[in-house]
Short mmCIF file of C-alpha atoms in Angstrom, two decimals:
data_model
loop_
_atom_site.label_atom_id
_atom_site.label_comp_id
_atom_site.label_asym_id
_atom_site.label_seq_id
_atom_site.Cartn_x
_atom_site.Cartn_y
_atom_site.Cartn_z
CA UNK A 1 0.00 0.00 0.00
CA UNK A 2 1.28 3.44 -0.90
CA UNK A 3 1.44 6.33 1.58
CA UNK A 4 1.07 8.81 -1.30
CA UNK A 5 -2.65 8.76 -2.14
CA UNK A 6 -1.98 10.10 -5.66
CA UNK A 7 -0.11 6.97 -6.78
CA UNK A 8 -0.85 3.27 -6.43
CA UNK A 9 0.25 -0.18 -7.59
CA UNK A 10 -1.52 -1.87 -10.49
CA UNK A 11 -1.00 -4.81 -12.88
CA UNK A 12 -0.70 -3.35 -16.38
CA UNK A 13 -1.02 -5.39 -19.61
CA UNK A 14 1.33 -4.26 -22.38
CA UNK A 15 1.17 -7.27 -24.71
CA UNK A 16 0.87 -11.06 -24.47
CA UNK A 17 3.23 -12.39 -21.76
CA UNK A 18 4.03 -8.83 -20.70
CA UNK A 19 2.06 -7.95 -17.56
CA UNK A 20 3.81 -5.58 -15.17
CA UNK A 21 3.03 -4.55 -11.61
CA UNK A 22 3.97 -0.90 -11.56
CA UNK A 23 3.25 2.49 -10.02
CA UNK A 24 0.42 4.41 -11.70
CA UNK A 25 -1.65 7.49 -10.94
CA UNK A 26 -4.59 6.83 -8.63
CA UNK A 27 -7.84 7.41 -10.58
CA UNK A 28 -10.18 10.24 -9.59
CA UNK A 29 -13.92 10.74 -9.88
CA UNK A 30 -14.56 12.97 -12.89
CA UNK A 31 -18.31 12.53 -13.49
CA UNK A 32 -21.33 12.89 -11.15
CA UNK A 33 -22.41 9.23 -11.46
CA UNK A 34 -18.99 7.70 -10.76
CA UNK A 35 -17.92 5.67 -7.72
CA UNK A 36 -14.37 5.21 -6.40
CA UNK A 37 -13.69 1.75 -4.97
CA UNK A 38 -10.84 0.49 -2.81
CA UNK A 39 -10.32 -3.02 -4.19
CA UNK A 40 -10.34 -5.78 -1.56
CA UNK A 41 -10.28 -8.95 -3.68
CA UNK A 42 -9.98 -9.66 -7.41
CA UNK A 43 -10.10 -13.06 -9.09
CA UNK A 44 -8.01 -14.15 -12.07
CA UNK A 45 -10.38 -15.22 -14.85
CA UNK A 46 -9.93 -17.61 -17.75
CA UNK A 47 -10.32 -14.70 -20.14
CA UNK A 48 -7.53 -12.89 -18.26
CA UNK A 49 -5.35 -15.95 -18.86
CA UNK A 50 -6.18 -15.92 -22.59
CA UNK A 51 -5.21 -12.24 -22.79
CA UNK A 52 -1.96 -12.93 -20.96
CA UNK A 53 -0.96 -16.01 -22.98
CA UNK A 54 -2.38 -15.25 -26.45
CA UNK A 55 -3.94 -11.77 -26.41
CA UNK A 56 -5.15 -9.34 -27.39
CA UNK A 57 -8.73 -10.66 -27.56
CA UNK A 58 -10.87 -8.06 -25.77
CA UNK A 59 -8.02 -5.66 -25.00
CA UNK A 60 -8.01 -2.70 -27.45
CA UNK A 61 -4.55 -2.24 -28.96
CA UNK A 62 -4.65 -0.28 -32.23
CA UNK A 63 -7.37 2.21 -31.31
CA UNK A 64 -9.11 3.17 -28.06
CA UNK A 65 -12.22 1.31 -26.93
CA UNK A 66 -15.20 3.53 -27.81
CA UNK A 67 -16.54 3.57 -24.24
CA UNK A 68 -13.36 3.61 -22.12
CA UNK A 69 -11.46 5.81 -24.61
CA UNK A 70 -8.34 3.81 -23.73
CA UNK A 71 -6.12 1.25 -25.41
CA UNK A 72 -3.18 -0.83 -24.20
CA UNK A 73 -1.35 -0.59 -21.90
CA UNK A 74 -4.38 -1.14 -19.62
CA UNK A 75 -4.94 -2.23 -16.01
CA UNK A 76 -6.38 -5.76 -15.82
CA UNK A 77 -8.85 -7.40 -13.44
CA UNK A 78 -12.64 -7.61 -13.78
CA UNK A 79 -13.78 -10.07 -11.06
CA UNK A 80 -13.65 -7.91 -7.97
CA UNK A 81 -15.24 -6.44 -4.88
CA UNK A 82 -14.25 -3.66 -2.55
CA UNK A 83 -15.24 -0.72 -0.40
CA UNK A 84 -16.74 2.51 -1.71
CA UNK A 85 -14.44 5.36 -0.63
CA UNK A 86 -15.91 8.27 -2.61
CA UNK A 87 -18.98 8.96 -4.75
CA UNK A 88 -19.92 11.52 -7.40
CA UNK A 89 -22.44 14.22 -6.51
CA UNK A 90 -25.40 12.45 -8.18
CA UNK A 91 -24.78 8.90 -6.96
CA UNK A 92 -27.75 7.49 -5.03
CA UNK A 93 -27.22 3.68 -5.04
CA UNK A 94 -24.23 3.57 -2.71
CA UNK A 95 -22.36 5.69 -0.18
CA UNK A 96 -18.80 5.69 1.22
CA UNK A 97 -18.26 2.67 3.44
CA UNK A 98 -20.56 0.39 1.44
CA UNK A 99 -19.20 -3.01 0.42
CA UNK A 100 -19.82 -3.63 -3.28
CA UNK A 101 -19.39 -6.23 -6.00
CA UNK A 102 -18.59 -4.75 -9.39
CA UNK A 103 -20.46 -5.63 -12.60
CA UNK A 104 -17.65 -4.82 -15.07
CA UNK A 105 -19.64 -4.63 -18.31
CA UNK A 106 -18.93 -1.57 -20.46
CA UNK A 107 -22.12 -0.79 -22.36
CA UNK A 108 -23.79 2.56 -23.24
CA UNK A 109 -25.18 4.19 -20.10
CA UNK A 110 -26.58 7.48 -18.85
CA UNK A 111 -27.47 8.92 -15.44
CA UNK A 112 -26.34 5.85 -13.55
CA UNK A 113 -28.15 3.22 -15.67
CA UNK A 114 -27.41 1.04 -18.68
CA UNK A 115 -29.36 2.24 -21.72
CA UNK A 116 -30.12 -1.16 -23.28
CA UNK A 117 -32.35 -3.77 -21.64
CA UNK A 118 -29.99 -6.50 -22.98
CA UNK A 119 -26.93 -4.37 -22.26
CA UNK A 120 -24.51 -7.31 -22.65
CA UNK A 121 -25.43 -7.52 -26.36
CA UNK A 122 -24.24 -4.04 -27.34
CA UNK A 123 -21.88 -3.98 -30.35
CA UNK A 124 -19.69 -1.76 -28.14
CA UNK A 125 -19.35 -4.44 -25.44
CA UNK A 126 -16.27 -4.15 -23.28
CA UNK A 127 -15.19 -4.97 -19.74
CA UNK A 128 -13.67 -2.83 -17.01
CA UNK A 129 -10.29 -4.48 -16.50
CA UNK A 130 -10.03 -5.75 -20.09
CA UNK A 131 -11.09 -2.85 -22.29
CA UNK A 132 -9.49 0.07 -20.45
CA UNK A 133 -10.84 2.48 -17.86
CA UNK A 134 -9.07 0.85 -14.91
CA UNK A 135 -9.32 -2.58 -13.36
CA UNK A 136 -9.43 -4.70 -10.24
CA UNK A 137 -5.72 -5.60 -10.18
CA UNK A 138 -5.07 -2.23 -8.55
CA UNK A 139 -5.48 -0.56 -5.19
CA UNK A 140 -8.28 1.73 -6.37
CA UNK A 141 -10.51 2.01 -9.41
CA UNK A 142 -13.36 4.27 -10.55
CA UNK A 143 -16.52 2.79 -12.08
CA UNK A 144 -19.97 4.01 -13.04
CA UNK A 145 -22.79 3.89 -10.50
CA UNK A 146 -24.62 1.42 -12.78
CA UNK A 147 -21.77 -1.08 -12.23
CA UNK A 148 -21.87 -1.34 -8.42
CA UNK A 149 -24.02 -3.70 -6.36
CA UNK A 150 -24.18 -3.50 -2.58
CA UNK A 151 -23.25 -6.81 -1.01
CA UNK A 152 -25.29 -8.46 1.76
CA UNK A 153 -23.58 -8.30 5.16
CA UNK A 154 -23.18 -12.08 5.22
CA UNK A 155 -20.89 -12.14 2.17
CA UNK A 156 -17.12 -11.65 2.42
CA UNK A 157 -15.10 -9.64 -0.10
CA UNK A 158 -13.74 -12.93 -1.46
CA UNK A 159 -17.32 -14.07 -2.00
CA UNK A 160 -17.95 -10.73 -3.70
CA UNK A 161 -15.09 -11.39 -6.13
CA UNK A 162 -16.86 -14.61 -7.15
CA UNK A 163 -20.13 -12.87 -8.10
CA UNK A 164 -18.84 -12.09 -11.61
CA UNK A 165 -17.90 -15.66 -12.64
CA UNK A 166 -20.99 -17.00 -10.86
CA UNK A 167 -23.08 -14.58 -12.92
CA UNK A 168 -21.73 -16.18 -16.11
CA UNK A 169 -22.79 -19.62 -14.89
CA UNK A 170 -26.22 -18.49 -13.73
CA UNK A 171 -26.89 -16.53 -16.94
CA UNK A 172 -25.95 -19.60 -19.01
CA UNK A 173 -28.44 -21.79 -17.16
CA UNK A 174 -31.17 -19.13 -17.15
CA UNK A 175 -30.78 -18.62 -20.92
CA UNK A 176 -31.19 -22.37 -21.48
CA UNK A 177 -34.62 -24.02 -21.50
CA UNK A 178 -33.73 -26.18 -18.49
CA UNK A 179 -36.48 -27.05 -16.02
CA UNK A 180 -36.35 -28.64 -12.59
CA UNK A 181 -35.76 -32.37 -12.90
CA UNK A 182 -33.83 -32.18 -16.19
CA UNK A 183 -30.38 -33.70 -16.78
CA UNK A 184 -27.27 -31.85 -17.92
CA UNK A 185 -23.59 -32.32 -18.68
CA UNK A 186 -20.91 -29.64 -18.29
CA UNK A 187 -17.81 -29.99 -20.47
CA UNK A 188 -14.94 -28.33 -18.59
CA UNK A 189 -14.84 -28.08 -14.78
CA UNK A 190 -12.70 -24.98 -14.49
CA UNK A 191 -14.02 -21.98 -12.52
CA UNK A 192 -16.87 -21.18 -14.94
CA UNK A 193 -17.79 -24.84 -15.42
CA UNK A 194 -18.03 -25.26 -11.64
CA UNK A 195 -20.23 -22.14 -11.51
CA UNK A 196 -22.48 -23.73 -14.15
CA UNK A 197 -22.73 -26.87 -11.98
CA UNK A 198 -23.74 -24.78 -8.98
CA UNK A 199 -26.28 -22.91 -11.13
CA UNK A 200 -27.72 -26.20 -12.41
CA UNK A 201 -28.15 -27.33 -8.80
CA UNK A 202 -29.91 -24.07 -7.94
CA UNK A 203 -32.18 -24.50 -10.97
CA UNK A 204 -33.19 -27.98 -9.87
CA UNK A 205 -31.32 -30.22 -12.34
CA UNK A 206 -31.81 -33.83 -11.22
CA UNK A 207 -28.69 -35.32 -12.84
CA UNK A 208 -25.48 -33.37 -13.46
CA UNK A 209 -22.42 -34.79 -15.21
CA UNK A 210 -19.03 -33.11 -15.65
CA UNK A 211 -16.36 -33.98 -18.24
CA UNK A 212 -12.87 -32.81 -17.24
CA UNK A 213 -9.26 -33.87 -17.90
CA UNK A 214 -7.83 -32.66 -14.57
CA UNK A 215 -8.22 -35.07 -11.67
CA UNK A 216 -8.27 -32.20 -9.15
CA UNK A 217 -11.01 -30.40 -11.04
CA UNK A 218 -12.99 -33.64 -11.43
CA UNK A 219 -12.84 -33.96 -7.65
CA UNK A 220 -14.11 -30.38 -7.28
CA UNK A 221 -17.03 -31.21 -9.59
CA UNK A 222 -17.73 -34.37 -7.57
CA UNK A 223 -17.62 -32.38 -4.32
CA UNK A 224 -20.26 -30.06 -5.78
CA UNK A 225 -22.54 -33.00 -6.57
CA UNK A 226 -21.77 -33.83 -10.21
CA UNK A 227 -20.87 -37.24 -11.63
CA UNK A 228 -17.39 -36.58 -13.05
CA UNK A 229 -16.08 -38.34 -16.17
CA UNK A 230 -12.50 -38.42 -17.50
CA UNK A 231 -12.34 -38.03 -21.29
CA UNK A 232 -8.99 -39.81 -21.41
CA UNK A 233 -10.74 -42.99 -20.22
CA UNK A 234 -12.73 -43.68 -23.38
CA UNK A 235 -15.65 -42.34 -25.38
CA UNK A 236 -17.40 -39.90 -23.04
CA UNK A 237 -20.35 -39.40 -25.40
CA UNK A 238 -21.09 -43.15 -25.35
CA UNK A 239 -20.72 -43.21 -21.56
CA UNK A 240 -23.11 -40.29 -21.13
CA UNK A 241 -25.66 -42.02 -23.37
CA UNK A 242 -25.28 -45.21 -21.29
CA UNK A 243 -25.60 -43.41 -17.97
CA UNK A 244 -28.64 -41.40 -19.06
CA UNK A 245 -30.31 -44.06 -21.22
CA UNK A 246 -30.10 -42.05 -24.42
CA UNK A 247 -28.42 -38.71 -23.72
CA UNK A 248 -28.81 -35.66 -21.49
CA UNK A 249 -31.38 -32.90 -21.89
CA UNK A 250 -28.74 -30.16 -21.86
CA UNK A 251 -25.01 -29.79 -22.54
CA UNK A 252 -22.91 -26.79 -21.54
CA UNK A 253 -19.62 -26.30 -23.42
CA UNK A 254 -17.07 -24.45 -21.27
CA UNK A 255 -13.69 -25.39 -22.80
CA UNK A 256 -13.36 -23.56 -26.13
CA UNK A 257 -11.86 -26.72 -27.68
CA UNK A 258 -13.31 -27.60 -31.14
CA UNK A 259 -13.48 -31.38 -30.56
CA UNK A 260 -15.36 -30.80 -27.32
CA UNK A 261 -18.08 -28.82 -29.09
CA UNK A 262 -18.88 -31.96 -31.08
CA UNK A 263 -18.94 -34.05 -27.92
CA UNK A 264 -21.29 -31.59 -26.24
CA UNK A 265 -23.75 -31.60 -29.15
CA UNK A 266 -23.74 -35.39 -29.43
CA UNK A 267 -24.07 -36.00 -25.70
CA UNK A 268 -27.67 -34.73 -25.81
CA UNK A 269 -30.66 -36.82 -26.88
CA UNK A 270 -32.89 -35.99 -29.86
CA UNK A 271 -34.35 -32.53 -29.23
CA UNK A 272 -31.60 -31.70 -26.73
CA UNK A 273 -29.94 -28.31 -26.31
CA UNK A 274 -26.27 -27.27 -26.20
CA UNK A 275 -25.26 -23.93 -24.66
CA UNK A 276 -21.84 -22.58 -25.72
CA UNK A 277 -20.33 -20.59 -22.84
CA UNK A 278 -16.68 -20.39 -23.98
CA UNK A 279 -14.91 -17.53 -25.69
CA UNK A 280 -13.07 -19.07 -28.67
CA UNK A 281 -9.57 -18.44 -30.03
CA UNK A 282 -10.16 -20.54 -33.18
CA UNK A 283 -12.93 -21.68 -35.50
CA UNK A 284 -14.67 -24.98 -34.73
CA UNK A 285 -16.20 -27.41 -37.20
CA UNK A 286 -19.27 -29.54 -36.54
CA UNK A 287 -21.59 -31.68 -38.65
CA UNK A 288 -24.87 -29.76 -39.07
CA UNK A 289 -26.72 -33.08 -39.47
CA UNK A 290 -25.96 -33.73 -35.79
CA UNK A 291 -28.36 -30.84 -35.14
CA UNK A 292 -30.72 -31.32 -38.10
CA UNK A 293 -31.51 -35.03 -37.95
CA UNK A 294 -31.95 -35.01 -34.17
CA UNK A 295 -33.73 -31.60 -34.05
CA UNK A 296 -31.19 -30.39 -31.53
CA UNK A 297 -30.61 -26.75 -30.60
CA UNK A 298 -27.33 -24.89 -30.06
CA UNK A 299 -27.06 -21.38 -28.63
CA UNK A 300 -24.40 -19.06 -27.27
CA UNK A 301 -24.29 -16.73 -24.28
CA UNK A 302 -22.04 -13.79 -23.50
CA UNK A 303 -21.41 -12.62 -19.93
CA UNK A 304 -24.65 -11.85 -18.05
CA UNK A 305 -27.30 -9.21 -17.47
CA UNK A 306 -29.64 -8.36 -14.58
CA UNK A 307 -28.33 -11.29 -12.57
CA UNK A 308 -26.00 -9.96 -9.83
CA UNK A 309 -28.78 -9.63 -7.20
CA UNK A 310 -29.88 -13.22 -7.87
CA UNK A 311 -26.30 -14.50 -7.59
CA UNK A 312 -25.81 -12.79 -4.22
CA UNK A 313 -29.17 -14.11 -2.96
CA UNK A 314 -28.09 -17.65 -3.92
CA UNK A 315 -24.73 -17.07 -2.21
CA UNK A 316 -26.63 -16.25 0.98
CA UNK A 317 -28.31 -19.67 0.61
CA UNK A 318 -24.90 -21.38 0.36
CA UNK A 319 -24.27 -21.63 -3.38
CA UNK A 320 -20.95 -20.62 -5.04
CA UNK A 321 -19.03 -20.89 -1.76
CA UNK A 322 -15.57 -19.31 -1.68
CA UNK A 323 -14.19 -22.26 0.32
CA UNK A 324 -15.20 -24.64 -2.51
CA UNK A 325 -13.66 -22.60 -5.30
CA UNK A 326 -10.69 -20.52 -4.11
CA UNK A 327 -7.42 -22.46 -4.15
CA UNK A 328 -4.91 -19.64 -3.46
CA UNK A 329 -4.69 -16.06 -2.23
CA UNK A 330 -1.80 -13.84 -3.33
CA UNK A 331 -0.69 -10.20 -3.01
CA UNK A 332 -0.76 -7.97 -6.10
CA UNK A 333 3.06 -8.01 -6.29
CA UNK A 334 2.94 -11.77 -7.04
CA UNK A 335 0.17 -11.66 -9.65
CA UNK A 336 2.39 -12.71 -12.57
CA UNK A 337 4.48 -15.54 -11.07
CA UNK A 338 2.09 -16.92 -8.44
CA UNK A 339 -1.05 -16.00 -10.36
CA UNK A 340 -0.97 -16.11 -14.15
CA UNK A 341 2.06 -18.39 -14.58
CA UNK A 342 0.79 -20.76 -11.89
CA UNK A 343 -2.64 -21.04 -13.52
CA UNK A 344 -1.09 -21.70 -16.94
CA UNK A 345 1.16 -24.45 -15.61
CA UNK A 346 -0.86 -26.02 -12.81
CA UNK A 347 -4.38 -27.15 -13.68
CA UNK A 348 -5.05 -28.22 -10.10
CA UNK A 349 -5.89 -24.61 -9.25
CA UNK A 350 -9.45 -23.35 -9.63
CA UNK A 351 -9.67 -19.71 -8.54
CA UNK A 352 -6.75 -17.56 -7.39
CA UNK A 353 -7.70 -14.38 -5.56
CA UNK A 354 -5.46 -11.30 -5.71
CA UNK A 355 -5.56 -9.00 -2.69
CA UNK A 356 -4.32 -5.51 -3.65
#
């Protein structure tokens, strides 16, 4: 922590494999609907890892993002919670001292509200901590009033940092046609896949399967109540059909691996539905007849909308527990070596929390 309140430490992305913890100017409130937050906990996301290892994907490099007006180098971190330390003159939703989880979506807004009902579908979509404007891998950041959600007293800051990835999982399940009693398989039991499993439980899925290479992550999925399958032990599609007597009702693809997309589609029965949750680095090929002849459906989701309050209410009921998902806590100074590099090289980790 810096004694000089005009400067702070932050993790700044310059290019792939070039993330630096350095001294930057502390951001200030410049508009009446802005909120200044002292960051308490920020998770490292799979999309952060992609930006670090193979970016830029969302990070604007050649020209500024139209909403943040910034391009690289930018401060990273978009899964975070913290304490409100200052508010603009027209802010009404929060006050200094409030504990808040941040909804990092950059989408057109005015007077403290998003303008679009489906604000995650704007062509201008960006993310605070990926698209400029500041980020959670810093001591302080300034966000719009429309991006802050007061946390219930029962939730810790670490729990608050999990609201963002949990929102992805809950939005994926809510956008599906799943009903209580249905069956589902989740391909990929990383942080988002585990959030999908928790969301399926909350939605009343009767049978949940998880397909995952990592033994540690399979165990996490098992601990959360899923039947975990190892793809290296044979044809998982055939095994799912055997276990479910003909295929699951729903498949959720959370790996971004082309071959897995085919497995997800074919793991469902005739009339089944596949939801694609991943952000992809490459094209993927599939046989359209796998959809056509079986009258299956495939749909995609991006991020979330209008779901933070529901996530926090479910957290109060015991879903998305920090103790089930967080595998390490590190200071900001160690974010590269003990955070990003560790996650790239050690698949036993699920969620690493950075504490600025």
